[in-house]
Tab-separated table of C-alpha atoms in Angstrom:
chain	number	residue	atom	x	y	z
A	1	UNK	CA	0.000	0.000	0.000
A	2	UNK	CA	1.354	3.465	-0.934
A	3	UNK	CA	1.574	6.170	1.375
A	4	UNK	CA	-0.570	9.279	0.433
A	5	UNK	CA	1.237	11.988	2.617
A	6	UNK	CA	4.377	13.257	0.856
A	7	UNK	CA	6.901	12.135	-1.692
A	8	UNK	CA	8.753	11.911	1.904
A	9	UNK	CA	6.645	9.389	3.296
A	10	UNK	CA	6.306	6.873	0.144
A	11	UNK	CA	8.742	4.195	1.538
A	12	UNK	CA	10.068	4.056	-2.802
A	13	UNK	CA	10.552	7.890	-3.116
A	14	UNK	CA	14.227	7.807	-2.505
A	15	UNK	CA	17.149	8.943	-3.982
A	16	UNK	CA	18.459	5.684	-5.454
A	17	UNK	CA	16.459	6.014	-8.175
A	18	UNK	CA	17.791	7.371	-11.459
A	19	UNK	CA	14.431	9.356	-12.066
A	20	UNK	CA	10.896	8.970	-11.695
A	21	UNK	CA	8.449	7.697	-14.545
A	22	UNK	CA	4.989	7.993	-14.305
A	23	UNK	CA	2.908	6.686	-16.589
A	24	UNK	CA	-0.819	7.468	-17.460
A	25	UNK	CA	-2.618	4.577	-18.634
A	26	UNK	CA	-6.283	4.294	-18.702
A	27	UNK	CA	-6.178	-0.167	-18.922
A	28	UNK	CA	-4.252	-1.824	-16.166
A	29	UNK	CA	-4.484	-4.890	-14.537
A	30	UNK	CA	-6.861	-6.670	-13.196
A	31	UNK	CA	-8.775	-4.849	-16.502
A	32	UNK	CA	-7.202	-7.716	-19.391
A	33	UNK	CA	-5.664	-6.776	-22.529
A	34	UNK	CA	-3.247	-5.752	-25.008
A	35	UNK	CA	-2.617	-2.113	-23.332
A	36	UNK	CA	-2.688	-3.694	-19.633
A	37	UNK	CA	0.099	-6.434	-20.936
A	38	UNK	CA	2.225	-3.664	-22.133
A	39	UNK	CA	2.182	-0.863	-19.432
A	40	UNK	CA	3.045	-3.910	-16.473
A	41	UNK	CA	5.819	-5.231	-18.689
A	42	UNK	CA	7.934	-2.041	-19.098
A	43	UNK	CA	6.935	-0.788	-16.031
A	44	UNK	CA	8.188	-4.131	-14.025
A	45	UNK	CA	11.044	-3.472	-16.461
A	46	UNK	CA	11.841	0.166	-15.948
A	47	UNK	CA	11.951	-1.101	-12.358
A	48	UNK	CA	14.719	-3.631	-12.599
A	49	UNK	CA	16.750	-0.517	-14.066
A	50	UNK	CA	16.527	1.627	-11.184
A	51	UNK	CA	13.701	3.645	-12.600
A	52	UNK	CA	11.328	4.564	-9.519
A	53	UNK	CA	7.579	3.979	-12.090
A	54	UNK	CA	4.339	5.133	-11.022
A	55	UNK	CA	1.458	3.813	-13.034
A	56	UNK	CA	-1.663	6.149	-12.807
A	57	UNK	CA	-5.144	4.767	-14.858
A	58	UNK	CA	-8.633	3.850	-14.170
A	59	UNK	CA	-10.252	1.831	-11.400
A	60	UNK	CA	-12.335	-0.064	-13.629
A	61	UNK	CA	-12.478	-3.769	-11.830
A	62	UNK	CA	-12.841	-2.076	-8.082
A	63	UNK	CA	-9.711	-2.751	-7.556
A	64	UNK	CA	-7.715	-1.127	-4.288
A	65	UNK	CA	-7.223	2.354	-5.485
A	66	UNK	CA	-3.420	2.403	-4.545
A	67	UNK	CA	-0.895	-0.585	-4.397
A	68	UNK	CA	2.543	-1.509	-4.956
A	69	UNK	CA	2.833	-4.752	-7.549
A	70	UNK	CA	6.594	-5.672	-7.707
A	71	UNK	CA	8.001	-1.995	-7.011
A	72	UNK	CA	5.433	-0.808	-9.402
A	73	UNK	CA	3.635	2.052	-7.430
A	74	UNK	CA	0.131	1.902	-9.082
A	75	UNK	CA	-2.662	4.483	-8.318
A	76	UNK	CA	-6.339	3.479	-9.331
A	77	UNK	CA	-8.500	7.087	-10.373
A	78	UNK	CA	-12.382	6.645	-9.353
A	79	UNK	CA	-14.132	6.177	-13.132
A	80	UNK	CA	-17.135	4.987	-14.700
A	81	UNK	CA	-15.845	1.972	-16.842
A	82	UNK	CA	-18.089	2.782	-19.901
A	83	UNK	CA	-18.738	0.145	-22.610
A	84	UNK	CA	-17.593	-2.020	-20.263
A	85	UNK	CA	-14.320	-0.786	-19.130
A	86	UNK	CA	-12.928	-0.424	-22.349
A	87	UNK	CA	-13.721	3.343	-22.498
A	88	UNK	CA	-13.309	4.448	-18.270
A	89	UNK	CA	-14.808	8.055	-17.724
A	90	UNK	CA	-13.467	10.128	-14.929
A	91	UNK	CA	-14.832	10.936	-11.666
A	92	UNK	CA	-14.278	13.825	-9.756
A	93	UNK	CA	-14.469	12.946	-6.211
A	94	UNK	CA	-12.991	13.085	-2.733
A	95	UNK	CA	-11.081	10.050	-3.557
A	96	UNK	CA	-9.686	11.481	-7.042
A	97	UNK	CA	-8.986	14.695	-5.385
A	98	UNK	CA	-6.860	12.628	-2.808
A	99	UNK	CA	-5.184	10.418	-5.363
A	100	UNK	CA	-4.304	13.591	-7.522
A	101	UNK	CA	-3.411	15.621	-4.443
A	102	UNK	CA	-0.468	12.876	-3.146
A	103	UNK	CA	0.612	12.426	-7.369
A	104	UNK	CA	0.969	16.180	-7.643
A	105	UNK	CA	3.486	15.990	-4.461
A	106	UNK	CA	6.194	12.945	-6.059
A	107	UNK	CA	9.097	14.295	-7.696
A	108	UNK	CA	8.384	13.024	-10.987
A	109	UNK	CA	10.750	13.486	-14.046
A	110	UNK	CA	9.027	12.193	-17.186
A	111	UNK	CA	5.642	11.600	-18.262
A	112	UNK	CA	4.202	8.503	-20.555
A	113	UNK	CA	1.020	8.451	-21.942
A	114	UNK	CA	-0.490	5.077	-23.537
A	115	UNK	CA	-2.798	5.800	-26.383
A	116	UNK	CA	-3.801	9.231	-27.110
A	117	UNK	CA	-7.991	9.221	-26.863
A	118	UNK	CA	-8.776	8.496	-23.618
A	119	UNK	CA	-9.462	11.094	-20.895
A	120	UNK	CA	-6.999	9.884	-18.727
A	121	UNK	CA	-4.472	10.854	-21.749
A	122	UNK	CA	-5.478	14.294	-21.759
A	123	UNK	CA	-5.348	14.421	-17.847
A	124	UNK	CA	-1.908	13.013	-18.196
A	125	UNK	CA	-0.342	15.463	-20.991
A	126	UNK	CA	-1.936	18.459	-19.241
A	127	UNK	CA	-0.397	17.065	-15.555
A	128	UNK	CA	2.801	17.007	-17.628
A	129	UNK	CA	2.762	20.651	-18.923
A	130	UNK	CA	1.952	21.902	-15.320
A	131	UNK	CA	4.763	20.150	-14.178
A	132	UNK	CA	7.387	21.176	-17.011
A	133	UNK	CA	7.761	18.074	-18.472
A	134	UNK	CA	7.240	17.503	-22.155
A	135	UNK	CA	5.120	14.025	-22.262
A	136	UNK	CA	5.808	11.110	-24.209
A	137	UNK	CA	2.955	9.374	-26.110
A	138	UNK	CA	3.245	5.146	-26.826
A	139	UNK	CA	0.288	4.450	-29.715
A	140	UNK	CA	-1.521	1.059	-29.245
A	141	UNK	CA	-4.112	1.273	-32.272
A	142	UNK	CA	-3.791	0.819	-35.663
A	143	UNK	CA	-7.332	1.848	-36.941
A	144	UNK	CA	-10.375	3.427	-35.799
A	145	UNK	CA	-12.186	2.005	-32.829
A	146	UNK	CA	-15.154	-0.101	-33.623
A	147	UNK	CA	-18.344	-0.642	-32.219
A	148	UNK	CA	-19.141	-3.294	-34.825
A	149	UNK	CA	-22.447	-0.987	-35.384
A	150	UNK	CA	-21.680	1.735	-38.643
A	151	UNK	CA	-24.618	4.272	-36.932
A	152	UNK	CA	-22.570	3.682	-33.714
A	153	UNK	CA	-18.975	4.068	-35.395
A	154	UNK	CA	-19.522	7.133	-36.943
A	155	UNK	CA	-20.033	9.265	-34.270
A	156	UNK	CA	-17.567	7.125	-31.974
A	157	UNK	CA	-14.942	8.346	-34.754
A	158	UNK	CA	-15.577	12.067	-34.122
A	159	UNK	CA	-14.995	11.374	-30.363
A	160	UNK	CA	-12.016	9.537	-31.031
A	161	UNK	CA	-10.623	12.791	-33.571
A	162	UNK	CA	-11.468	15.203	-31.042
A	163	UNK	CA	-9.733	13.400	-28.400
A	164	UNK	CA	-6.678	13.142	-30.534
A	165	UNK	CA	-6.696	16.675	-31.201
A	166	UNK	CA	-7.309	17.562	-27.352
A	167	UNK	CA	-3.988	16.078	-26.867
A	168	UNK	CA	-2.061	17.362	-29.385
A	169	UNK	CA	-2.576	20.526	-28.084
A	170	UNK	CA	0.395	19.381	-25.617
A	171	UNK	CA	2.887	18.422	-28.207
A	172	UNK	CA	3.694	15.309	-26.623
A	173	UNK	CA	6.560	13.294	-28.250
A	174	UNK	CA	5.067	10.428	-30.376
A	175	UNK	CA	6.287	7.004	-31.037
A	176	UNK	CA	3.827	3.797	-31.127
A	177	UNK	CA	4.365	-0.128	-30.236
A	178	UNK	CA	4.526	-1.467	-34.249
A	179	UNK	CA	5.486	0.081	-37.117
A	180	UNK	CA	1.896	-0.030	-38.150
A	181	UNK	CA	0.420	1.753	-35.280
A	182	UNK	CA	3.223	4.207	-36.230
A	183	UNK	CA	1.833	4.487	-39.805
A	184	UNK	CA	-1.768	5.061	-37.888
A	185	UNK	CA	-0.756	8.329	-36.643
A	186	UNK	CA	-0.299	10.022	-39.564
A	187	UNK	CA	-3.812	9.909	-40.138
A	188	UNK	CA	-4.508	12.172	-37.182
A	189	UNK	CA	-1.401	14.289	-38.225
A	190	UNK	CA	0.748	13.274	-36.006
A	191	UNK	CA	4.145	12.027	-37.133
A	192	UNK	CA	6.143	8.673	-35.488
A	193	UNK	CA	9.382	9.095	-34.190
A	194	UNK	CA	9.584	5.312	-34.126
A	195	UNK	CA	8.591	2.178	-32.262
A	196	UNK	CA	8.763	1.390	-28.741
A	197	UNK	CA	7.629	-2.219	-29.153
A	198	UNK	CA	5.502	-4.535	-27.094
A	199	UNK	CA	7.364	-7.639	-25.684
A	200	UNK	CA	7.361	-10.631	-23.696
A	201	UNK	CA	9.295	-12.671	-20.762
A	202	UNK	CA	9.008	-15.664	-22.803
A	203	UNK	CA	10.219	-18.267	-20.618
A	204	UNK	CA	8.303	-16.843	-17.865
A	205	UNK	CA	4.956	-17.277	-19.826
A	206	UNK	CA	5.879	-20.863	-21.022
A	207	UNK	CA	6.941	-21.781	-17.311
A	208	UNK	CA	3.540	-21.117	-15.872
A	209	UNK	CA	2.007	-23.230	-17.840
A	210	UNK	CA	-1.119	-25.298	-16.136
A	211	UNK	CA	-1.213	-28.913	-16.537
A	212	UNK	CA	-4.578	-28.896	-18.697
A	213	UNK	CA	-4.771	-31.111	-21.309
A	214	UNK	CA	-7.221	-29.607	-24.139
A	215	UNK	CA	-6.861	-32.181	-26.985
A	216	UNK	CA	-8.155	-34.913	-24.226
A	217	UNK	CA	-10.385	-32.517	-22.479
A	218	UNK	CA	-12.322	-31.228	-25.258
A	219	UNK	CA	-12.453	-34.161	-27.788
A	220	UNK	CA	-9.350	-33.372	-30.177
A	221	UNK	CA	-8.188	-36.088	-32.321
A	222	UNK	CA	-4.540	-36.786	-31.657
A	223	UNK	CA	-3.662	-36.693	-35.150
A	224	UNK	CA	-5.713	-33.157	-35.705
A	225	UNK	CA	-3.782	-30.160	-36.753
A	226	UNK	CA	-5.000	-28.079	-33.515
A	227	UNK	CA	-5.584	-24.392	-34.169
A	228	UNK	CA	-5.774	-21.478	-31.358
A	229	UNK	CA	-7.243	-18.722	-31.304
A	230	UNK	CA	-7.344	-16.164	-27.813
A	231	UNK	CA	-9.040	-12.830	-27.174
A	232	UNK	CA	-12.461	-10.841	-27.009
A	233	UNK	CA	-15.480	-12.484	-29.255
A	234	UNK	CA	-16.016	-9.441	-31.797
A	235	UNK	CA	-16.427	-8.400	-35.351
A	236	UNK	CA	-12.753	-6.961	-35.350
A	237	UNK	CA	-11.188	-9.723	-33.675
A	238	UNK	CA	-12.967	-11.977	-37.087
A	239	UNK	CA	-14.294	-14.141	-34.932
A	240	UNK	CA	-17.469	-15.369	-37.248
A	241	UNK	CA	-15.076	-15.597	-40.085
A	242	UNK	CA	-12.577	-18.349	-38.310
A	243	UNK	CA	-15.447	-20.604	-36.782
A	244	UNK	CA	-17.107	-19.792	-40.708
A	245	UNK	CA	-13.907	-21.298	-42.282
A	246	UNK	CA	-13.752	-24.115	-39.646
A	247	UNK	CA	-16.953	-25.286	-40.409
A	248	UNK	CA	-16.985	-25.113	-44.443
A	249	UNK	CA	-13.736	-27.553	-44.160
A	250	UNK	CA	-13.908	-30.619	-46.258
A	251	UNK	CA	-14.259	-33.414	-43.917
A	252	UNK	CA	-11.525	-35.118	-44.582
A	253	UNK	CA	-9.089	-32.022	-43.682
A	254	UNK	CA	-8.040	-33.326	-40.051
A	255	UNK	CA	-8.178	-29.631	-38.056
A	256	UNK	CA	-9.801	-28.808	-34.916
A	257	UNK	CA	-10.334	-25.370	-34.002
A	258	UNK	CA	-10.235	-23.876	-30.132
A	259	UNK	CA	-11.606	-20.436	-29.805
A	260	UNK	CA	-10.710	-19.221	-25.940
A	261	UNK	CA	-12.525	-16.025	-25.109
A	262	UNK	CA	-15.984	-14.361	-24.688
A	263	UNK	CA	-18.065	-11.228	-25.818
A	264	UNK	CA	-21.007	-10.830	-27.528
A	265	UNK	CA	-20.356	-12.941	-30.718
A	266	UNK	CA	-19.864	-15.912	-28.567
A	267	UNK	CA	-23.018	-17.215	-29.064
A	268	UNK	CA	-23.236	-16.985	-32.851
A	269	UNK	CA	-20.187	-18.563	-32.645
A	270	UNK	CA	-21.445	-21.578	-31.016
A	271	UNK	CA	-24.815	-21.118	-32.991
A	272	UNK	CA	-23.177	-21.821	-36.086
A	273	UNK	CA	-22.515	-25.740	-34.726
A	274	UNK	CA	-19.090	-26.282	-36.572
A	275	UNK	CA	-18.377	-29.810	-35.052
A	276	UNK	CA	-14.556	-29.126	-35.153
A	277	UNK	CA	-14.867	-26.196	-32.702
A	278	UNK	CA	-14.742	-25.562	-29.239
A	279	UNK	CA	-15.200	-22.836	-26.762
A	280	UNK	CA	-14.040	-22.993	-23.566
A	281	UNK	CA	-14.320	-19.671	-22.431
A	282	UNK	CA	-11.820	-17.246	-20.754
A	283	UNK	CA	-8.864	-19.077	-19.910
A	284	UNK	CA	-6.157	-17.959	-17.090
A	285	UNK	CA	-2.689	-17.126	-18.311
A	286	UNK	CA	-1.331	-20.259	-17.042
A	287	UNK	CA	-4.446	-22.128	-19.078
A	288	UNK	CA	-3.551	-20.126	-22.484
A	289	UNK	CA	0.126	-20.988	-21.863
A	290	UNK	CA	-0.866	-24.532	-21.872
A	291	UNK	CA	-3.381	-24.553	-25.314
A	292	UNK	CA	-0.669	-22.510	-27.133
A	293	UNK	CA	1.812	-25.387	-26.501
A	294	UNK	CA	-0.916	-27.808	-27.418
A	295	UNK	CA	-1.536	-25.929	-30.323
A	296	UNK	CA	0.217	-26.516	-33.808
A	297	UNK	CA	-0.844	-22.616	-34.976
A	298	UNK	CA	-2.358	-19.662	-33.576
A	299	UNK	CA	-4.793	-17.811	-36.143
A	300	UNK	CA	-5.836	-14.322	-35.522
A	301	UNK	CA	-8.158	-12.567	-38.623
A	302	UNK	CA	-8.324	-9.030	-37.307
A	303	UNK	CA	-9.022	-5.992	-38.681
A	304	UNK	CA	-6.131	-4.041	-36.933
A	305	UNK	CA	-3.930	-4.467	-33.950
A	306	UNK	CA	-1.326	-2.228	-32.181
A	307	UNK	CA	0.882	-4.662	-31.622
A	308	UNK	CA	-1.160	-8.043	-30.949
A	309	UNK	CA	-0.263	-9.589	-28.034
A	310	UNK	CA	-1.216	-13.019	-28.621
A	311	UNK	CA	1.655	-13.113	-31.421
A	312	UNK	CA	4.322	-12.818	-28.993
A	313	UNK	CA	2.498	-15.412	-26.520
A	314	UNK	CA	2.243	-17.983	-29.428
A	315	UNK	CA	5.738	-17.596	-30.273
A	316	UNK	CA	6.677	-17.841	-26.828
A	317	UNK	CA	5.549	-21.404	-26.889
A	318	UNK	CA	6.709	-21.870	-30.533
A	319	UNK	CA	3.035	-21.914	-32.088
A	320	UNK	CA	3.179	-20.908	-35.372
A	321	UNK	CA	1.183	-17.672	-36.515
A	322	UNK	CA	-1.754	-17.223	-39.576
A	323	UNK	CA	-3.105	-13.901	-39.337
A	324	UNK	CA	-3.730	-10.837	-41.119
A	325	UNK	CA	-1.288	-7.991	-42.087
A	326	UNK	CA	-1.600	-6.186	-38.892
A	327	UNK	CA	0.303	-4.307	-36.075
A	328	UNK	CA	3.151	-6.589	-34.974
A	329	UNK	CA	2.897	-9.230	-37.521
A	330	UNK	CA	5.761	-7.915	-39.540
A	331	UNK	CA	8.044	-7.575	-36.678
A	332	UNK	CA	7.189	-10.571	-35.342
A	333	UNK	CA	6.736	-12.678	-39.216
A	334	UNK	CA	8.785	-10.809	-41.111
A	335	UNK	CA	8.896	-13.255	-43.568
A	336	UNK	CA	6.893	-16.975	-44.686
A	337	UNK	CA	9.447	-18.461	-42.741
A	338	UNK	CA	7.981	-17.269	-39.673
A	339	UNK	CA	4.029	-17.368	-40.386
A	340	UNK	CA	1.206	-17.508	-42.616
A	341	UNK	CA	0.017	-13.939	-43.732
A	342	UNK	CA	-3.800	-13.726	-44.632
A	343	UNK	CA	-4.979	-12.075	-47.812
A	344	UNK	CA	-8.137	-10.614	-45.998
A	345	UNK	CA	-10.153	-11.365	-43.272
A	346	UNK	CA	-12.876	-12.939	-45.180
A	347	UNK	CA	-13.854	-16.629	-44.747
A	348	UNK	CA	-12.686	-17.981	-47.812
A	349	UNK	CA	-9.012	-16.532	-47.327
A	350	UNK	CA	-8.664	-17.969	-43.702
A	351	UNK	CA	-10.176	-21.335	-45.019
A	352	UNK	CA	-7.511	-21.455	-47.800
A	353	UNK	CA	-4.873	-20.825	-44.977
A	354	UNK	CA	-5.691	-23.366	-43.049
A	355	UNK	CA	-5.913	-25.666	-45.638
A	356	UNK	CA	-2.155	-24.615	-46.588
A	357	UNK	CA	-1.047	-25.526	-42.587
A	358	UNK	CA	-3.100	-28.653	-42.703
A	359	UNK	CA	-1.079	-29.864	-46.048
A	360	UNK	CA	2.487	-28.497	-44.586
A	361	UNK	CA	2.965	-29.968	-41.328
A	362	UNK	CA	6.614	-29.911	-41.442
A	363	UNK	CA	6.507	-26.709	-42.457
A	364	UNK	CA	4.325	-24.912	-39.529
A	365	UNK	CA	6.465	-26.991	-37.115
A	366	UNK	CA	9.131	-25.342	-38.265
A	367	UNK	CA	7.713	-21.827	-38.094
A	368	UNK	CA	7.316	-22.290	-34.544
A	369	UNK	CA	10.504	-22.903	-34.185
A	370	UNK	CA	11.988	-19.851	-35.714
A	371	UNK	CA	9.405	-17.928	-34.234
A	372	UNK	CA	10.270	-19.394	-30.272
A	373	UNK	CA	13.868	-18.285	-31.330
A	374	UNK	CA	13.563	-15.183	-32.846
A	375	UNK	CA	11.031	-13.692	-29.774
A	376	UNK	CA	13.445	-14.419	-27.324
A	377	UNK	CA	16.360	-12.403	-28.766
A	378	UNK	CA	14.510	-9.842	-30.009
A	379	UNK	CA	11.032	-9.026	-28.883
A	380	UNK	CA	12.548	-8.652	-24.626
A	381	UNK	CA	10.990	-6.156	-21.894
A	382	UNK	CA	14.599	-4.631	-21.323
A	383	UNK	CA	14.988	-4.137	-25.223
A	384	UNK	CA	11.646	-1.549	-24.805
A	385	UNK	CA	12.443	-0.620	-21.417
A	386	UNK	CA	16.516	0.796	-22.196
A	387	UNK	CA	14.229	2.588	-25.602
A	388	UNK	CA	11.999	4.033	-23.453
A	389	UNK	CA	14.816	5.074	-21.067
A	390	UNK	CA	17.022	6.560	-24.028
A	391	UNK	CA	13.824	8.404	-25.244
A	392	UNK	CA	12.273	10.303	-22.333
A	393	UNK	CA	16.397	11.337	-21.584
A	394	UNK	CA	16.824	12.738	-24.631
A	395	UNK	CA	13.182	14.997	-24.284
A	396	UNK	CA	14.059	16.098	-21.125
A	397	UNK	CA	17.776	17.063	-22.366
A	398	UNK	CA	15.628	18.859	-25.522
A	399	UNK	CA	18.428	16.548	-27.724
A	400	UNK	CA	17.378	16.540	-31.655
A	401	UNK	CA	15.961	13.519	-32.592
């Protein structure tokens, strides 16, 4: 628990750190996701380098409003967790006015925002300016926000431009977490100074690992190319299109499909009976550590990702990749050595795909190979973390980029 006196009394505001980070980011843990994953790993990271961090977002779970996780300080702001967390609103209360009052008091150095369109962003470039501190802003997205609904995504576009622009009125420094969520920016004006990439402990994630056995639990034939897929059940995620291709297979093409997860297309998932898929639900890390190793390939037909997670995960665990051409693909595929790039997200394309991995065993065993190798010399927390470090330096020092 932190204390909420004076930088004084918090028993990590000392001077053996090299500086202090804060970072504003409106999805943390025990919220789940791409954005969470990201801000604990180069936080935990920043930590191990002497870096004192303080992570400020949203309470959206009812979590305890103030902790310490690891050495990460971590301050909870009262919200209400609209469209069901993944959009918090802020509340001004006794309890924010607290929370604010004891951040306002730390002797923090540099700023990092992650993603620009949330309030918390704003509240987070404009605590930077009254502080002194230029702020440096990660991008996580590489497309519009979707509600799945046109009438709804429309206006939920304007919101997301005005937003943007709210927070360029701060000039923060911009980089993003793939080269495509890089590319993303310039739509909004807003040009990339590069990539400060999402990563993974990889032998960490493999080494927690349950014991569950899926191909016995759920019916898989031991002969069955098994195929993964991991996340939230909607339309960008192309969840109707993978259980689609699934169940148009020829019957004699031996694959069996696992779709972990939930959200509202889980049910038309299920409704479309596919008797070569199953749906367990929302599986623990140590559960999706233990399909992924199970799994011969992980597919994922989305419509856009920052910098997708559940790549790095499957190549963790050497599972070999067939997904779209979005954010983190190429830096994690960079070539057909490494993965199976889908022409579209359409049915038909993801069916031919897996039809290709059914026919090349050999082939998608060795994919996951050169993936497992390739994510654990490359794609590392302290690779980000010493970027990150190098970055906010050289803002604070005003050095050219």
């Amino acid at each position: 628990m932190l204390h909420t006196v004076s930088a004084s009394s918090s028993p990590t505001a000392d001077t053996a750190h090299n500086s202090c980070i804060c970072i504003f980011s409106a999805l943390y843990e025990p919220h789940i996701g791409g954005v969470e994953s990201y801000t604990k790993g180069i936080a935990e990271a920043l930590v191990t380098k002497g870096q004192r961090v303080i992570v400020v977002t949203m309470n959206t779970n009812g979590a305890a409003p103030e902790e310490s996780s690891n050495s990460v300080e971590v301050i909870r702001l009262p919200c209400r967790p609209f469209l069901n967390g993944r959009f918090p609103l802020p509340l001004n209360n006794n309890e924010a006015d607290r929370l604010w009052s004891w951040l306002n008091e730390q002797p923090i150095d540099n700023v990092v925002i992650n993603t620009r369109f949330y309030c918390l962003s704003s509240q987070g470039a404009y605590f930077a300016r009254t502080h002194g501190i230029t702020p440096l802003l990660i991008e996580h997205g590489s497309a519009h926000l979707t509600l799945g609904n046109p009438a709804l995504d429309a206006p939920l576009h304007l919101i997301e431009h005005a937003m943007t622009a709210s927070i360029k009125r701060y000039n923060p420094t911009c980089f993003a977490v793939s080269k495509k969520a890089s590319a993303w920016l310039s739509h909004f004006g807003i040009a990339s100074q590069g990539e400060i990439s999402n990563a993974i402990d990889a032998d960490a994630f493999v080494n927690q690992a349950s014991n569950r056995d899926f191909r016995n639990e759920l019916g898989v034939p031991e002969d069955a190319l098994l195929i993964a897929f991991a996340g939230r059940f909607v339309p960008e995620k192309g969840v109707l299109q993978l259980a689609e291709a699934i169940k148009d297979l020829e019957a004699d093409c031996n694959i069996f499909a696992i779709m972990a997860g939930d959200g509202p297309l889980r049910c038309k998932v299920q409704q479309l009976g596919a008797a070569r898929l199953a749906t367990p639900g929302t599986l623990s890390k140590s559960d999706l550590a233990a399909l992924l190793l199970q799994a011969d390939a992980l597919c994922l037909p989305s419509r856009s990702e920052g910098f997708c997670t559940m790549f790095l995960e499957a190549a963790a665990c050497g599972t070999a990749i067939i997904a779209t051409d979005v954010g983190g693909m190429h830096e994690i595929a960079p070539t057909n050595e490494y993965g199976i790039l889908l022409e579209s997200m359409s049915a038909s394309d993801v069916k031919a795909a897996l039809e290709k991995a059914a026919s090349n065993r050999a082939t998608i065993k060795h994919m996951g190979e050169q993936l497992a190798a390739r994510v654990r010399s490359q794609c590392t927390w302290r690779e980000s973390a010493n970027k990150l470090i190098q970055e906010v330096q050289a803002s604070a020092s005003g050095a050219p980029k």
